[in-house]
């Protein structure tokens, strides 16, 4: 639809993030040569966005999420500031349904969407079924196409239930590509002014061993010995596994004459009147920055509460077969029960061939509480 001219780029900011949703921001004048800026009119439209390219191809692309106009005495005509995110937001905005082919969330027919396959294959399958061309029309992301499935990675089993799709993808595959070792090429040091600040320290671990609890309730719920933290895994019947690794190129960071290889976790491209500048973040600031630590804790809490809401706070009706004493011509007896916390609710139906009957006692061949209703 158009290209932002060089004179309007100062102030622009583009920040792609590995394994996360990147952000971008541009500010454009409201008027150009006394008439409305056509690029402003385009970016103001819903579902608009931009594509940022460089020598290596696309750097970041994604939709606009906010637009605001500002007028001052120095800028009477005004200017529009547009903020957006990267295309990965379309995956973050979706959840993995237990029955992805069923459009109505209240009419899901399965408890979990259980799939087994190579890690790359599962990535393709879950994204395609919940956001891609294979998703119901209401959840399908327009313009999203699926690439070629190379079948890379070990064979695993996943069983999501209303799990955020991006969290599921991260859980399936922590590493999606080979890291390039550039430690010999890039040396970030305070002395060569390639580092603005370094903060490091020693901290006690937040988790040593974890209690990973599986399905069922009470004593029937399998777990593993641990001493620190409990995580719910009711959505899977598979043994838990742990993957380690990271994304981004390796560079050298010098701290007190000690060379430390570190991965680039994000990059920020800023445009000023003096030129284009690139800044990178290496390592993890969660342990040393208070605000980053709070953000990480809140994100973990959101994920855990979401898991409880999806699984523990949404009980399902389970079937049972009632037996009726004193009734000899019962053609069909069926029922179901619901356990919600400490509340046990029964529902049953008796269909008779004919005649009048008198229910003396109603019992259950698989009584969930071992009792009898009289």
Coordinates of C-alpha atoms in Angstrom, one line a residue:
X1 CA 0.0 0.0 0.0
X2 CA 3.0 2.3 0.4
X3 CA 6.5 2.8 1.8
X4 CA 7.4 5.2 4.6
X5 CA 9.8 7.8 3.2
X6 CA 13.2 8.2 4.9
X7 CA 12.4 11.7 6.3
X8 CA 9.5 10.2 8.3
X9 CA 11.5 7.3 9.8
X10 CA 13.3 9.1 12.7
X11 CA 11.7 8.1 15.9
X12 CA 10.7 4.7 14.6
X13 CA 11.4 1.6 16.8
X14 CA 11.4 -2.0 15.9
X15 CA 12.0 -4.8 18.4
X16 CA 11.8 -8.5 17.3
X17 CA 11.9 -11.0 20.1
X18 CA 13.0 -14.6 20.0
X19 CA 10.2 -17.0 20.9
X20 CA 8.0 -14.1 21.8
X21 CA 5.8 -11.3 20.3
X22 CA 7.9 -8.4 19.1
X23 CA 6.8 -4.8 19.0
X24 CA 7.1 -1.8 16.7
X25 CA 6.3 1.9 16.7
X26 CA 6.3 4.6 14.0
X27 CA 5.2 8.3 14.1
X28 CA 3.9 9.9 10.9
X29 CA 2.8 13.4 10.1
X30 CA -1.0 13.9 9.7
X31 CA -0.5 16.0 6.6
X32 CA 1.9 15.8 3.7
X33 CA 2.0 18.9 1.4
X34 CA -1.2 20.2 3.0
X35 CA -3.2 17.1 2.4
X36 CA -4.0 14.0 4.5
X37 CA -1.1 11.6 4.7
X38 CA -2.2 8.5 2.7
X39 CA 0.0 6.2 4.8
X40 CA -1.8 7.4 8.0
X41 CA -5.2 6.6 6.4
X42 CA -4.0 3.1 5.6
X43 CA -2.5 2.4 9.0
X44 CA -5.6 3.7 10.8
X45 CA -7.7 0.9 9.3
X46 CA -8.4 -2.3 11.3
X47 CA -6.1 -5.2 10.5
X48 CA -3.5 -2.9 8.9
X49 CA 0.2 -3.4 9.6
X50 CA 3.6 -3.1 8.2
X51 CA 6.6 -5.1 7.1
X52 CA 10.2 -4.1 8.0
X53 CA 12.8 -5.5 5.7
X54 CA 16.6 -5.4 5.8
X55 CA 19.6 -6.9 3.9
X56 CA 18.7 -10.4 5.3
X57 CA 15.0 -10.2 4.5
X58 CA 12.1 -9.5 6.7
X59 CA 13.1 -8.2 10.2
X60 CA 9.6 -7.9 11.7
X61 CA 6.1 -7.7 10.4
X62 CA 2.7 -7.5 12.2
X63 CA -0.5 -5.7 12.7
X64 CA -1.2 -2.3 14.2
X65 CA -2.8 -2.4 17.7
X66 CA -3.1 1.3 18.6
X67 CA -3.2 4.6 16.9
X68 CA -3.2 8.1 18.5
X69 CA -2.9 11.6 17.2
X70 CA -1.0 14.4 19.0
X71 CA -1.1 18.2 18.2
X72 CA 1.2 20.7 19.9
X73 CA 2.1 24.3 19.4
X74 CA 5.3 23.1 17.7
X75 CA 3.3 20.7 15.5
X76 CA -0.1 22.3 14.8
X77 CA -0.9 19.9 12.0
X78 CA -0.4 17.0 14.3
X79 CA 1.2 13.6 14.0
X80 CA 0.0 10.0 14.4
X81 CA 1.8 7.4 16.5
X82 CA 1.1 3.8 15.6
X83 CA 2.1 0.9 17.8
X84 CA 2.0 -2.7 16.7
X85 CA 3.2 -6.2 17.4
X86 CA 4.7 -9.0 15.4
X87 CA 2.7 -11.7 13.5
X88 CA 3.3 -14.2 16.3
X89 CA 0.5 -12.4 18.2
X90 CA -1.9 -14.4 16.0
X91 CA -0.7 -17.6 17.7
X92 CA -0.6 -15.9 21.2
X93 CA -4.2 -14.8 20.7
X94 CA -5.5 -18.4 20.1
X95 CA -6.0 -21.4 22.4
X96 CA -5.7 -25.1 21.6
X97 CA -9.3 -26.5 21.9
X98 CA -9.9 -30.0 23.0
X99 CA -12.0 -30.5 19.9
X100 CA -10.5 -27.9 17.5
X101 CA -12.9 -28.9 14.7
X102 CA -15.9 -27.8 16.8
X103 CA -16.5 -24.1 16.6
X104 CA -18.6 -23.7 19.7
X105 CA -16.4 -23.7 22.8
X106 CA -19.3 -24.9 24.9
X107 CA -19.9 -27.9 22.6
X108 CA -16.5 -29.6 22.8
X109 CA -16.8 -33.3 22.5
X110 CA -13.4 -34.3 23.8
X111 CA -11.6 -33.7 27.1
X112 CA -8.2 -33.1 25.5
X113 CA -6.8 -32.9 22.0
X114 CA -4.3 -35.8 22.3
X115 CA -1.7 -36.0 19.5
X116 CA 1.5 -37.9 19.1
X117 CA 4.2 -37.1 16.6
X118 CA 7.5 -35.3 15.9
X119 CA 7.8 -32.0 17.6
X120 CA 7.8 -30.0 14.3
X121 CA 4.7 -32.0 13.1
X122 CA 2.8 -31.2 16.3
X123 CA 3.6 -27.5 15.9
X124 CA 2.1 -27.6 12.5
X125 CA -0.9 -29.6 13.5
X126 CA -1.9 -27.6 16.5
X127 CA -1.4 -24.2 14.8
X128 CA -3.2 -25.4 11.7
X129 CA -6.2 -26.8 13.7
X130 CA -6.6 -23.8 15.9
X131 CA -5.5 -20.8 13.9
X132 CA -4.6 -21.9 10.4
X133 CA -6.5 -23.1 7.3
X134 CA -7.7 -26.2 9.2
X135 CA -9.4 -24.2 11.9
X136 CA -13.1 -23.3 12.0
X137 CA -13.9 -20.1 10.1
X138 CA -14.5 -18.1 13.3
X139 CA -11.0 -18.9 14.6
X140 CA -9.1 -18.9 11.3
X141 CA -6.4 -16.2 10.9
X142 CA -6.9 -14.6 7.5
X143 CA -3.7 -14.9 5.4
X144 CA -2.0 -17.5 7.6
X145 CA -0.5 -20.2 5.6
X146 CA 1.3 -23.3 6.8
X147 CA 4.9 -24.0 5.7
X148 CA 6.4 -27.4 4.9
X149 CA 6.5 -29.9 7.8
X150 CA 10.0 -31.4 7.9
X151 CA 9.1 -33.8 10.7
X152 CA 12.1 -32.7 12.8
X153 CA 12.4 -33.4 16.5
X154 CA 11.8 -36.3 18.8
X155 CA 8.4 -38.0 19.0
X156 CA 6.3 -36.8 21.9
X157 CA 2.6 -36.7 23.0
X158 CA 0.7 -33.6 23.9
X159 CA -2.8 -33.2 25.2
X160 CA -3.9 -29.6 25.5
X161 CA -7.2 -28.4 26.8
X162 CA -7.9 -24.7 26.1
X163 CA -4.1 -24.0 26.5
X164 CA -2.8 -20.8 25.1
X165 CA -1.5 -21.8 21.7
X166 CA 1.9 -19.9 22.0
X167 CA 2.5 -21.5 25.4
X168 CA 1.8 -24.9 23.9
X169 CA 4.2 -24.2 21.0
X170 CA 6.9 -23.2 23.4
X171 CA 6.3 -26.3 25.4
X172 CA 6.5 -28.5 22.4
X173 CA 9.7 -27.1 21.1
X174 CA 12.0 -24.8 23.1
X175 CA 14.5 -24.6 20.3
X176 CA 13.3 -24.0 16.7
X177 CA 16.6 -23.5 15.0
X178 CA 20.4 -23.8 15.3
X179 CA 22.2 -21.0 17.1
X180 CA 25.0 -19.4 15.2
X181 CA 28.2 -19.1 17.2
X182 CA 29.4 -15.5 16.7
X183 CA 31.5 -15.4 19.9
X184 CA 34.7 -14.8 17.8
X185 CA 33.0 -12.0 15.8
X186 CA 31.1 -9.9 18.3
X187 CA 32.7 -8.9 21.6
X188 CA 30.5 -6.7 23.9
X189 CA 32.7 -4.9 26.4
X190 CA 32.4 -1.7 28.5
X191 CA 35.9 -0.7 27.3
X192 CA 35.0 -0.9 23.6
X193 CA 31.7 0.9 24.4
X194 CA 29.6 -1.9 23.1
X195 CA 28.0 -2.4 26.5
X196 CA 26.2 0.3 28.4
X197 CA 25.9 -1.7 31.7
X198 CA 26.5 -5.1 33.1
X199 CA 24.7 -6.5 36.2
X200 CA 25.4 -10.0 37.5
X201 CA 25.1 -11.7 40.9
X202 CA 24.4 -14.9 42.8
X203 CA 20.9 -15.8 43.9
X204 CA 19.3 -18.7 45.6
X205 CA 17.3 -21.0 43.3
X206 CA 13.6 -20.6 43.1
X207 CA 13.0 -24.3 42.3
X208 CA 15.1 -27.3 43.0
X209 CA 12.7 -30.3 42.7
X210 CA 9.1 -30.2 41.5
X211 CA 6.1 -32.2 42.4
X212 CA 4.5 -33.0 39.1
X213 CA 1.0 -34.4 39.7
X214 CA -0.9 -36.3 37.1
X215 CA -4.5 -37.2 36.6
X216 CA -7.1 -38.5 39.1
X217 CA -7.9 -37.3 42.6
X218 CA -6.3 -37.7 46.1
X219 CA -4.3 -40.8 46.6
X220 CA -4.9 -42.0 43.1
X221 CA -3.2 -39.0 41.6
X222 CA 0.4 -40.0 40.5
X223 CA 3.2 -37.7 41.5
X224 CA 7.0 -37.6 42.0
X225 CA 9.0 -36.8 45.1
X226 CA 10.0 -33.2 45.5
X227 CA 10.7 -30.6 48.1
X228 CA 9.8 -27.2 46.6
X229 CA 7.0 -26.5 44.2
X230 CA 3.9 -28.3 42.8
X231 CA 2.7 -28.0 39.2
X232 CA -0.5 -29.5 37.9
X233 CA -0.3 -31.8 34.9
X234 CA -3.8 -33.1 34.8
X235 CA -4.0 -32.5 31.1
X236 CA -1.7 -35.3 30.3
X237 CA -1.2 -39.0 31.1
X238 CA 2.3 -39.1 29.8
X239 CA 5.4 -39.0 32.0
X240 CA 6.7 -35.4 32.1
X241 CA 9.9 -34.5 30.3
X242 CA 12.2 -31.5 30.5
X243 CA 13.9 -29.8 27.6
X244 CA 16.8 -27.3 27.9
X245 CA 18.3 -24.9 25.5
X246 CA 17.7 -21.4 24.0
X247 CA 17.4 -19.3 20.9
X248 CA 19.5 -16.6 19.3
X249 CA 23.1 -16.2 18.2
X250 CA 25.9 -16.6 20.7
X251 CA 28.1 -13.5 21.3
X252 CA 30.9 -12.7 23.7
X253 CA 30.2 -10.6 26.8
X254 CA 33.2 -9.4 28.9
X255 CA 32.7 -9.0 32.6
X256 CA 35.8 -8.2 34.7
X257 CA 38.1 -9.6 31.9
X258 CA 36.1 -12.8 31.9
X259 CA 34.7 -13.7 28.5
X260 CA 31.2 -15.2 28.8
X261 CA 29.3 -16.6 25.8
X262 CA 25.7 -15.4 25.9
X263 CA 22.6 -15.7 23.7
X264 CA 20.9 -12.7 22.1
X265 CA 17.3 -12.7 23.5
X266 CA 16.0 -9.6 21.7
X267 CA 17.1 -6.8 19.3
X268 CA 16.0 -3.2 19.1
X269 CA 16.3 -1.2 16.0
X270 CA 15.9 2.6 16.5
X271 CA 15.9 5.2 13.8
X272 CA 17.2 8.8 14.5
X273 CA 18.2 11.7 12.4
X274 CA 21.8 10.6 12.8
X275 CA 21.2 7.1 11.5
X276 CA 20.0 3.6 12.3
X277 CA 21.1 2.0 15.6
X278 CA 20.9 -1.6 16.7
X279 CA 20.9 -2.6 20.3
X280 CA 20.6 -6.2 21.6
X281 CA 19.7 -7.8 24.9
X282 CA 21.7 -10.8 26.0
X283 CA 21.1 -13.2 28.8
X284 CA 18.2 -13.1 31.2
X285 CA 17.3 -10.1 33.3
X286 CA 14.6 -11.8 35.4
X287 CA 17.1 -12.6 38.2
X288 CA 18.6 -9.2 38.5
X289 CA 15.8 -6.7 37.5
X290 CA 12.9 -6.4 40.0
X291 CA 10.3 -5.4 37.4
X292 CA 11.3 -8.2 35.0
X293 CA 11.1 -10.6 37.9
X294 CA 7.6 -9.4 38.7
X295 CA 6.5 -9.7 35.1
X296 CA 7.9 -13.2 34.9
X297 CA 6.1 -14.2 38.1
X298 CA 2.8 -12.7 36.9
X299 CA 3.1 -14.5 33.6
X300 CA 3.7 -17.8 35.4
X301 CA 0.8 -17.1 37.7
X302 CA -1.5 -16.4 34.7
X303 CA -0.5 -19.7 33.1
X304 CA -1.1 -21.7 36.3
X305 CA -4.5 -20.0 37.0
X306 CA -5.5 -20.6 33.4
X307 CA -4.7 -24.3 33.8
X308 CA -6.8 -24.5 36.9
X309 CA -9.7 -22.8 35.2
X310 CA -9.4 -25.1 32.2
X311 CA -9.2 -28.4 34.1
X312 CA -10.0 -28.2 37.8
X313 CA -12.8 -25.7 37.7
X314 CA -14.6 -27.2 34.8
X315 CA -15.8 -30.6 36.0
X316 CA -17.3 -33.1 33.5
X317 CA -20.3 -35.3 33.9
X318 CA -19.4 -39.0 34.1
X319 CA -21.6 -41.8 33.1
X320 CA -22.9 -44.7 35.3
X321 CA -25.5 -47.4 35.0
X322 CA -28.2 -47.5 37.7
X323 CA -30.0 -50.7 38.8
X324 CA -33.6 -50.5 39.9
X325 CA -34.9 -53.0 42.5
X326 CA -38.6 -53.8 42.1
X327 CA -38.6 -53.0 38.4
X328 CA -38.6 -55.9 36.0
X329 CA -39.6 -54.3 32.7
X330 CA -37.0 -51.6 32.6
X331 CA -35.9 -51.3 29.0
X332 CA -33.1 -48.8 29.6
X333 CA -31.5 -47.2 32.6
X334 CA -28.8 -44.5 32.2
X335 CA -27.3 -41.8 34.4
X336 CA -24.5 -39.5 35.0
X337 CA -22.8 -37.9 38.0
X338 CA -20.8 -34.7 38.6
X339 CA -18.1 -34.1 41.2
X340 CA -17.5 -30.4 41.8
X341 CA -15.4 -29.9 44.8
X342 CA -17.2 -31.5 47.7
X343 CA -20.6 -31.5 45.9
X344 CA -21.8 -34.7 44.3
X345 CA -24.7 -34.4 41.9
X346 CA -26.6 -37.3 40.2
X347 CA -28.8 -37.4 37.2
X348 CA -30.5 -40.5 36.0
X349 CA -33.2 -41.6 33.5
X350 CA -35.3 -44.8 33.5
X351 CA -37.2 -45.8 30.4
X352 CA -39.9 -48.5 30.8
X353 CA -41.5 -50.8 28.2
X354 CA -44.9 -50.5 29.8
X355 CA -46.9 -50.6 33.0
X356 CA -46.8 -49.0 36.4
X357 CA -43.8 -49.4 38.6
X358 CA -42.8 -48.7 42.1
X359 CA -39.1 -47.8 42.8
X360 CA -38.2 -49.6 46.0
X361 CA -34.5 -48.7 45.9
X362 CA -32.1 -47.2 43.3
X363 CA -28.5 -48.4 43.4
X364 CA -25.4 -48.1 41.2
X365 CA -23.3 -50.9 39.8
X366 CA -20.3 -48.5 39.8
X367 CA -21.4 -46.2 42.6
X368 CA -19.0 -43.3 42.8
X369 CA -19.6 -42.8 46.5
X370 CA -20.4 -46.5 47.3
X371 CA -23.9 -45.5 48.5
X372 CA -27.5 -46.1 47.6
X373 CA -30.3 -43.7 47.0
X374 CA -33.6 -44.9 48.5

